[in-house]
GROMACS .gro file of C-alpha atoms in nm:
model
  360
    1MET     CA    1 -18.888   9.266  -9.008
    2ARG     CA    2 -18.959   8.960  -9.220
    3PRO     CA    3 -18.651   8.760  -9.326
    4SER     CA    4 -18.581   8.801  -9.698
    5PHE     CA    5 -18.573   8.427  -9.759
    6LEU     CA    6 -18.944   8.395  -9.666
    7PRO     CA    7 -19.145   8.514  -9.970
    8HIS     CA    8 -19.501   8.536  -9.832
    9PHE     CA    9 -19.705   8.561  -9.513
   10ALA     CA   10 -19.784   8.189  -9.482
   11SER     CA   11 -19.415   8.101  -9.477
   12PHE     CA   12 -19.342   8.381  -9.231
   13ARG     CA   13 -19.619   8.259  -8.999
   14LEU     CA   14 -19.478   7.906  -9.015
   15TRP     CA   15 -19.133   8.044  -8.936
   16VAL     CA   16 -19.267   8.230  -8.629
   17LEU     CA   17 -19.457   7.924  -8.506
   18LEU     CA   18 -19.154   7.701  -8.544
   19LYS     CA   19 -18.932   7.949  -8.360
   20ALA     CA   20 -19.184   7.978  -8.075
   21ASN     CA   21 -19.228   7.601  -8.063
   22PHE     CA   22 -18.857   7.519  -8.046
   23THR     CA   23 -18.783   7.801  -7.801
   24SER     CA   24 -19.057   7.697  -7.557
   25PHE     CA   25 -18.975   7.327  -7.589
   26PHE     CA   26 -18.601   7.356  -7.531
   27THR     CA   27 -18.644   7.612  -7.251
   28GLY     CA   28 -18.885   7.385  -7.067
   29TRP     CA   29 -18.671   7.081  -7.140
   30ALA     CA   30 -18.364   7.253  -6.995
   31PHE     CA   31 -18.543   7.331  -6.667
   32VAL     CA   32 -18.676   6.976  -6.632
   33VAL     CA   33 -18.346   6.808  -6.718
   34ILE     CA   34 -18.137   7.020  -6.480
   35VAL     CA   35 -18.367   6.938  -6.188
   36PHE     CA   36 -18.409   6.573  -6.287
   37VAL     CA   37 -18.038   6.508  -6.330
   38GLY     CA   38 -17.977   6.674  -5.994
   39THR     CA   39 -18.173   6.398  -5.820
   40VAL     CA   40 -17.891   6.142  -5.849
   41ALA     CA   41 -17.862   5.936  -5.532
   42LYS     CA   42 -17.589   6.071  -5.306
   43GLY     CA   43 -17.596   5.806  -5.034
   44ASP     CA   44 -17.402   5.546  -5.232
   45PRO     CA   45 -17.120   5.684  -5.449
   46SER     CA   46 -17.129   5.374  -5.668
   47ALA     CA   47 -17.504   5.406  -5.736
   48LEU     CA   48 -17.602   5.426  -6.101
   49GLU     CA   49 -17.909   5.561  -6.272
   50ASP     CA   50 -18.021   5.221  -6.396
   51LYS     CA   51 -18.393   5.258  -6.321
   52PRO     CA   52 -18.446   5.566  -6.545
   53GLU     CA   53 -18.248   5.384  -6.815
   54TRP     CA   54 -18.491   5.091  -6.801
   55VAL     CA   55 -18.786   5.321  -6.868
   56GLN     CA   56 -18.596   5.517  -7.134
   57SER     CA   57 -18.502   5.195  -7.314
   58ILE     CA   58 -18.866   5.090  -7.331
   59GLY     CA   59 -18.938   5.416  -7.513
   60THR     CA   60 -18.647   5.345  -7.746
   61VAL     CA   61 -18.801   5.008  -7.836
   62LEU     CA   62 -19.127   5.178  -7.933
   63GLN     CA   63 -18.963   5.463  -8.127
   64PRO     CA   64 -18.891   5.273  -8.453
   65MET     CA   65 -19.256   5.161  -8.460
   66LEU     CA   66 -19.393   5.516  -8.454
   67SER     CA   67 -19.333   5.577  -8.824
   68ALA     CA   68 -19.542   5.270  -8.907
   69LEU     CA   69 -19.821   5.394  -8.681
   70ALA     CA   70 -19.808   5.736  -8.844
   71GLY     CA   71 -19.824   5.588  -9.193
   72ASN     CA   72 -19.551   5.461  -9.423
   73HIS     CA   73 -19.695   5.577  -9.756
   74GLN     CA   74 -19.491   5.757 -10.017
   75ASP     CA   75 -19.741   6.046 -10.022
   76ASP     CA   76 -19.667   6.291  -9.741
   77LYS     CA   77 -20.031   6.356  -9.639
   78PRO     CA   78 -20.103   6.031  -9.447
   79ILE     CA   79 -19.782   6.051  -9.243
   80VAL     CA   80 -19.839   6.420  -9.166
   81LEU     CA   81 -20.189   6.344  -9.034
   82GLY     CA   82 -20.058   6.047  -8.838
   83MET     CA   83 -19.783   6.255  -8.680
   84LYS     CA   84 -20.033   6.524  -8.579
   85ILE     CA   85 -20.249   6.264  -8.402
   86MET     CA   86 -19.951   6.097  -8.233
   87CYS     CA   87 -19.804   6.427  -8.116
   88TRP     CA   88 -20.116   6.504  -7.913
   89GLY     CA   89 -20.095   6.162  -7.748
   90MET     CA   90 -19.723   6.199  -7.680
   91ALA     CA   91 -19.774   6.549  -7.539
   92LEU     CA   92 -20.033   6.414  -7.294
   93LEU     CA   93 -19.798   6.135  -7.183
   94ILE     CA   94 -19.513   6.383  -7.135
   95LEU     CA   95 -19.737   6.615  -6.935
   96ILE     CA   96 -19.853   6.338  -6.701
   97SER     CA   97 -19.510   6.180  -6.654
   98ALA     CA   98 -19.345   6.520  -6.596
   99ILE     CA   99 -19.589   6.620  -6.322
  100MET     CA  100 -19.571   6.291  -6.130
  101PRO     CA  101 -19.215   6.336  -5.991
  102SER     CA  102 -19.302   6.679  -5.851
  103LEU     CA  103 -19.599   6.528  -5.666
  104PHE     CA  104 -19.444   6.209  -5.531
  105VAL     CA  105 -19.065   6.261  -5.514
  106LYS     CA  106 -18.910   6.462  -5.230
  107GLU     CA  107 -18.548   6.533  -5.140
  108ARG     CA  108 -18.466   6.314  -4.841
  109TYR     CA  109 -18.226   6.576  -4.702
  110TYR     CA  110 -18.430   6.884  -4.793
  111LYS     CA  111 -18.537   6.984  -4.438
  112LYS     CA  112 -18.195   6.912  -4.290
  113GLU     CA  113 -17.967   7.076  -4.545
  114ALA     CA  114 -18.115   7.228  -4.860
  115LYS     CA  115 -18.396   7.425  -4.697
  116ALA     CA  116 -18.158   7.603  -4.459
  117GLN     CA  117 -17.900   7.681  -4.728
  118LYS     CA  118 -17.879   8.043  -4.840
  119LYS     CA  119 -17.915   8.140  -5.204
  120ASP     CA  120 -17.589   8.177  -5.394
  121PRO     CA  121 -17.503   8.485  -5.601
  122PHE     CA  122 -17.512   8.391  -5.969
  123PHE     CA  123 -17.157   8.492  -6.064
  124LYS     CA  124 -17.011   8.340  -5.749
  125SER     CA  125 -17.173   8.011  -5.842
  126ILE     CA  126 -17.034   8.036  -6.196
  127LYS     CA  127 -16.685   8.102  -6.062
  128GLU     CA  128 -16.703   7.802  -5.831
  129SER     CA  129 -16.820   7.580  -6.117
  130VAL     CA  130 -16.537   7.703  -6.340
  131THR     CA  131 -16.280   7.612  -6.072
  132CYS     CA  132 -16.431   7.266  -6.011
  133LYS     CA  133 -16.155   7.065  -6.180
  134PRO     CA  134 -16.315   6.716  -6.188
  135LEU     CA  135 -16.625   6.865  -6.351
  136TRP     CA  136 -16.425   6.967  -6.657
  137SER     CA  137 -16.334   6.605  -6.730
  138LEU     CA  138 -16.703   6.511  -6.736
  139ILE     CA  139 -16.792   6.818  -6.941
  140SER     CA  140 -16.524   6.733  -7.195
  141VAL     CA  141 -16.613   6.364  -7.227
  142SER     CA  142 -16.985   6.445  -7.263
  143PHE     CA  143 -16.920   6.736  -7.502
  144PHE     CA  144 -16.717   6.527  -7.746
  145LEU     CA  145 -16.931   6.216  -7.706
  146VAL     CA  146 -17.242   6.414  -7.806
  147MET     CA  147 -17.056   6.588  -8.086
  148GLY     CA  148 -16.927   6.257  -8.223
  149TYR     CA  149 -17.262   6.093  -8.278
  150THR     CA  150 -17.467   6.408  -8.350
  151ALA     CA  151 -17.234   6.563  -8.607
  152ILE     CA  152 -17.258   6.261  -8.838
  153GLY     CA  153 -17.618   6.161  -8.763
  154SER     CA  154 -17.767   6.291  -9.087
  155LEU     CA  155 -17.459   6.185  -9.284
  156GLY     CA  156 -17.499   5.830  -9.148
  157THR     CA  157 -17.853   5.822  -9.285
  158TYR     CA  158 -17.731   5.920  -9.632
  159VAL     CA  159 -17.445   5.670  -9.616
  160ALA     CA  160 -17.691   5.393  -9.531
  161ILE     CA  161 -17.920   5.497  -9.818
  162TYR     CA  162 -17.665   5.561 -10.094
  163TYR     CA  163 -17.359   5.356  -9.996
  164VAL     CA  164 -17.520   5.046  -9.847
  165CYS     CA  165 -17.869   5.038 -10.002
  166ASP     CA  166 -17.789   5.193 -10.343
  167GLY     CA  167 -18.041   5.474 -10.303
  168ASP     CA  168 -18.325   5.251 -10.177
  169MET     CA  169 -18.478   5.459  -9.895
  170ILE     CA  170 -18.743   5.196  -9.816
  171GLN     CA  171 -18.481   4.926  -9.756
  172SER     CA  172 -18.265   5.166  -9.556
  173GLY     CA  173 -18.564   5.266  -9.341
  174THR     CA  174 -18.656   4.903  -9.282
  175ILE     CA  175 -18.303   4.822  -9.166
  176ALA     CA  176 -18.297   5.134  -8.947
  177GLY     CA  177 -18.625   5.033  -8.780
  178LEU     CA  178 -18.505   4.677  -8.720
  179LYS     CA  179 -18.171   4.806  -8.596
  180GLY     CA  180 -18.338   5.047  -8.354
  181SER     CA  181 -18.559   4.777  -8.207
  182ILE     CA  182 -18.274   4.526  -8.168
  183LEU     CA  183 -18.045   4.786  -8.009
  184ALA     CA  184 -18.314   4.899  -7.767
  185ILE     CA  185 -18.390   4.542  -7.656
  186SER     CA  186 -18.020   4.461  -7.620
  187GLY     CA  187 -17.975   4.784  -7.424
  188ILE     CA  188 -18.240   4.673  -7.175
  189ALA     CA  189 -18.089   4.324  -7.152
  190LEU     CA  190 -17.741   4.465  -7.081
  191LEU     CA  191 -17.846   4.712  -6.810
  192PRO     CA  192 -17.783   4.461  -6.526
  193PHE     CA  193 -17.435   4.397  -6.670
  194PHE     CA  194 -17.353   4.767  -6.686
  195THR     CA  195 -17.482   4.818  -6.332
  196TRP     CA  196 -17.262   4.530  -6.215
  197LEU     CA  197 -16.966   4.676  -6.405
  198GLY     CA  198 -17.005   5.011  -6.229
  199GLU     CA  199 -17.029   4.844  -5.888
  200LYS     CA  200 -16.743   4.601  -5.947
  201TYR     CA  201 -16.494   4.837  -6.108
  202ASP     CA  202 -16.404   5.204  -6.092
  203LYS     CA  203 -16.646   5.417  -6.296
  204ARG     CA  204 -16.357   5.586  -6.474
  205PHE     CA  205 -16.236   5.243  -6.591
  206ALA     CA  206 -16.591   5.152  -6.700
  207VAL     CA  207 -16.631   5.470  -6.907
  208ILE     CA  208 -16.290   5.422  -7.071
  209THR     CA  209 -16.388   5.064  -7.159
  210MET     CA  210 -16.720   5.175  -7.306
  211LEU     CA  211 -16.560   5.452  -7.514
  212LEU     CA  212 -16.308   5.206  -7.655
  213THR     CA  213 -16.596   4.971  -7.737
  214CYS     CA  214 -16.780   5.257  -7.905
  215ILE     CA  215 -16.482   5.348  -8.124
  216PHE     CA  216 -16.421   4.981  -8.207
  217GLY     CA  217 -16.786   4.929  -8.300
  218HIS     CA  218 -16.795   5.235  -8.523
  219LEU     CA  219 -16.476   5.137  -8.706
  220LEU     CA  220 -16.629   4.794  -8.771
  221ASN     CA  221 -16.845   4.974  -9.026
  222TYR     CA  222 -16.542   4.962  -9.257
  223PHE     CA  223 -16.611   4.588  -9.295
  224LEU     CA  224 -16.980   4.560  -9.208
  225MET     CA  225 -17.129   4.841  -9.418
  226ASP     CA  226 -17.142   4.607  -9.714
  227PRO     CA  227 -17.385   4.664 -10.003
  228GLU     CA  228 -17.389   4.287 -10.056
  229ASN     CA  229 -17.502   4.227  -9.696
  230PRO     CA  230 -17.671   4.547  -9.575
  231TYR     CA  231 -17.807   4.395  -9.253
  232LEU     CA  232 -17.453   4.341  -9.122
  233MET     CA  233 -17.433   4.707  -9.016
  234ILE     CA  234 -17.668   4.619  -8.729
  235ILE     CA  235 -17.372   4.439  -8.567
  236SER     CA  236 -17.152   4.748  -8.560
  237GLY     CA  237 -17.448   4.949  -8.434
  238PHE     CA  238 -17.483   4.706  -8.143
  239PHE     CA  239 -17.131   4.778  -8.015
  240GLU     CA  240 -17.158   5.150  -8.079
  241SER     CA  241 -17.504   5.222  -7.938
  242THR     CA  242 -17.487   5.001  -7.629
  243ALA     CA  243 -17.150   5.152  -7.536
  244ILE     CA  244 -17.282   5.508  -7.575
  245GLY     CA  245 -17.586   5.419  -7.365
  246ALA     CA  246 -17.361   5.274  -7.097
  247VAL     CA  247 -17.155   5.594  -7.079
  248TRP     CA  248 -17.474   5.793  -7.012
  249LEU     CA  249 -17.551   5.544  -6.735
  250PHE     CA  250 -17.221   5.617  -6.558
  251VAL     CA  251 -17.181   5.994  -6.613
  252PRO     CA  252 -17.472   6.109  -6.390
  253SER     CA  253 -17.335   5.899  -6.105
  254MET     CA  254 -16.992   6.053  -6.161
  255LYS     CA  255 -17.148   6.400  -6.141
  256ALA     CA  256 -17.278   6.308  -5.796
  257ASP     CA  257 -16.918   6.229  -5.698
  258VAL     CA  258 -16.809   6.565  -5.840
  259ALA     CA  259 -17.079   6.737  -5.635
  260ASP     CA  260 -16.937   6.574  -5.321
  261TRP     CA  261 -16.585   6.688  -5.415
  262ASP     CA  262 -16.718   7.040  -5.473
  263GLU     CA  263 -16.893   7.042  -5.135
  264ILE     CA  264 -16.566   6.966  -4.958
  265TYR     CA  265 -16.425   7.299  -5.079
  266THR     CA  266 -16.737   7.519  -5.100
  267HIS     CA  267 -16.913   7.381  -4.789
  268ARG     CA  268 -17.243   7.385  -4.980
  269GLY     CA  269 -17.443   7.137  -5.181
  270ARG     CA  270 -17.438   7.274  -5.539
  271GLU     CA  271 -17.584   6.988  -5.741
  272GLY     CA  272 -17.822   7.219  -5.928
  273SER     CA  273 -17.551   7.471  -6.016
  274ILE     CA  274 -17.313   7.198  -6.128
  275ASN     CA  275 -17.577   7.038  -6.351
  276ALA     CA  276 -17.679   7.374  -6.498
  277PHE     CA  277 -17.316   7.461  -6.577
  278TYR     CA  278 -17.262   7.114  -6.725
  279SER     CA  279 -17.579   7.143  -6.935
  280TRP     CA  280 -17.458   7.465  -7.097
  281PHE     CA  281 -17.178   7.275  -7.265
  282ILE     CA  282 -17.401   6.986  -7.372
  283LYS     CA  283 -17.632   7.231  -7.547
  284THR     CA  284 -17.331   7.406  -7.701
  285SER     CA  285 -17.213   7.070  -7.832
  286LEU     CA  286 -17.555   7.002  -7.984
  287VAL     CA  287 -17.561   7.342  -8.157
  288LEU     CA  288 -17.208   7.303  -8.294
  289SER     CA  289 -17.285   6.948  -8.406
  290MET     CA  290 -17.580   7.064  -8.612
  291GLY     CA  291 -17.353   7.310  -8.788
  292ILE     CA  292 -17.082   7.049  -8.838
  293SER     CA  293 -17.332   6.799  -8.982
  294GLY     CA  294 -17.418   7.044  -9.260
  295VAL     CA  295 -17.053   7.125  -9.323
  296VAL     CA  296 -16.942   6.760  -9.355
  297LEU     CA  297 -17.231   6.689  -9.590
  298LYS     CA  298 -17.126   6.986  -9.803
  299ILE     CA  299 -16.760   6.881  -9.799
  300SER     CA  300 -16.853   6.533  -9.920
  301GLY     CA  301 -17.005   6.685 -10.235
  302PHE     CA  302 -17.356   6.551 -10.171
  303ASP     CA  303 -17.620   6.696 -10.405
  304ALA     CA  304 -17.980   6.654 -10.285
  305LYS     CA  305 -18.109   6.722 -10.638
  306LEU     CA  306 -17.953   6.402 -10.773
  307GLU     CA  307 -18.143   6.074 -10.743
  308HIS     CA  308 -17.814   5.881 -10.739
  309GLN     CA  309 -17.489   6.029 -10.607
  310PRO     CA  310 -17.159   5.987 -10.800
  311GLN     CA  311 -16.941   5.707 -10.665
  312PRO     CA  312 -16.655   5.939 -10.556
  313VAL     CA  313 -16.906   6.140 -10.350
  314ILE     CA  314 -17.044   5.823 -10.189
  315ASP     CA  315 -16.693   5.705 -10.102
  316THR     CA  316 -16.607   6.043  -9.950
  317MET     CA  317 -16.928   6.038  -9.745
  318PHE     CA  318 -16.844   5.692  -9.616
  319HIS     CA  319 -16.490   5.782  -9.509
  320ILE     CA  320 -16.601   6.104  -9.337
  321TYR     CA  321 -16.872   5.908  -9.155
  322LEU     CA  322 -16.619   5.646  -9.051
  323PHE     CA  323 -16.329   5.857  -8.924
  324VAL     CA  324 -16.468   6.192  -8.799
  325PRO     CA  325 -16.657   6.051  -8.497
  326SER     CA  326 -16.372   5.814  -8.416
  327ILE     CA  327 -16.133   6.109  -8.387
  328ILE     CA  328 -16.381   6.310  -8.179
  329TRP     CA  329 -16.445   6.017  -7.944
  330THR     CA  330 -16.071   5.973  -7.898
  331ILE     CA  331 -16.066   6.324  -7.748
  332ALA     CA  332 -16.347   6.216  -7.514
  333LEU     CA  333 -16.138   5.913  -7.419
  334LEU     CA  334 -15.840   6.133  -7.330
  335SER     CA  335 -16.069   6.357  -7.124
  336VAL     CA  336 -16.192   6.078  -6.899
  337TRP     CA  337 -15.839   5.936  -6.874
  338PHE     CA  338 -15.746   6.236  -6.658
  339TYR     CA  339 -16.059   6.220  -6.440
  340PRO     CA  340 -15.914   6.241  -6.086
  341LEU     CA  341 -16.188   6.088  -5.868
  342THR     CA  342 -16.111   5.722  -5.813
  343ARG     CA  343 -16.340   5.497  -5.609
  344GLU     CA  344 -16.107   5.525  -5.310
  345ARG     CA  345 -16.097   5.905  -5.333
  346CYS     CA  346 -16.479   5.923  -5.354
  347ALA     CA  347 -16.511   5.703  -5.045
  348ASP     CA  348 -16.274   5.933  -4.853
  349ILE     CA  349 -16.473   6.240  -4.960
  350ARG     CA  350 -16.800   6.078  -4.855
  351LYS     CA  351 -16.652   5.988  -4.515
  352GLU     CA  352 -16.525   6.343  -4.463
  353LEU     CA  353 -16.864   6.493  -4.552
  354GLU     CA  354 -17.048   6.262  -4.314
  355GLU     CA  355 -16.808   6.346  -4.032
  356ARG     CA  356 -16.861   6.716  -4.100
  357ARG     CA  357 -17.241   6.730  -4.126
  358GLY     CA  358 -17.362   6.385  -4.027
  359TYR     CA  359 -17.517   6.124  -4.259
  360ILE     CA  360 -17.809   6.258  -4.465
   0.00000   0.00000   0.00000
């Protein structure tokens, strides 16, 4: 039955195509991510996923330039055509890069351990994941970290346009592009430092430090989101974005430690199950965040029909943007505070596993 809000066949066809597109994309993405994240190195408990971050950061550098390649005209036709052309190129790159790991990357302990392991009943695996206490700390910190920056993503765009740039979308877009490029380059430059930080100090301490930096950087917007000096907001973005990126550098390595802890009690390697269970909550956070983003925009009083928003509405938008993510990230900070796997505990777990099954 056609939804009542779609008045004619063309709109209904577009609705069906969009639903099919998003469903197939996110389903495929979920399968790839669960397997990919499960390939974290297990030999060294302090190992970090710095190499994937290098490649990802290169893509982040290029991202702000894509709009210029697609076309930056006011009329929507040139940019639509440009996006259609670029999407085919991006799809080809994704296809090639996604197939390569399956051809050239093999589990180094597959023949010794994974191949001989029996399949787990689904509900038994769920129960074991639910009772994996250290996993809940990582789920919680990731859940609220994602919610914090996703829930106010669209609101941040409107704040930049109407609060900082006085409704000038071109200026706001220019600053956003410059900001994205600077943050991506700085993210690449800081990767060796973050890797050193994770090797020198406990990963729990590193994540706490990065979350504090993230909250500090976001609250700097109170002073740096200045209509007189709009480019100053790049500074607060530097602290915020690099800290968030660093957290995502540490969390996968911490999940490998959780998988070791889980194996002590279950006597099985369950990296895939743990990552799948973890991913459920990340996707839940994304879905909830999308709903929250619409709610906070509505609460602020924003009216898309107006070319210029009333000053009280702009002020409300700014304060919601400033304080909502800071509160949410504080919950993430409390979550990682109670993470029980210290570096010493992880080393003991690794030693016990190697004594039980041998080094793999």
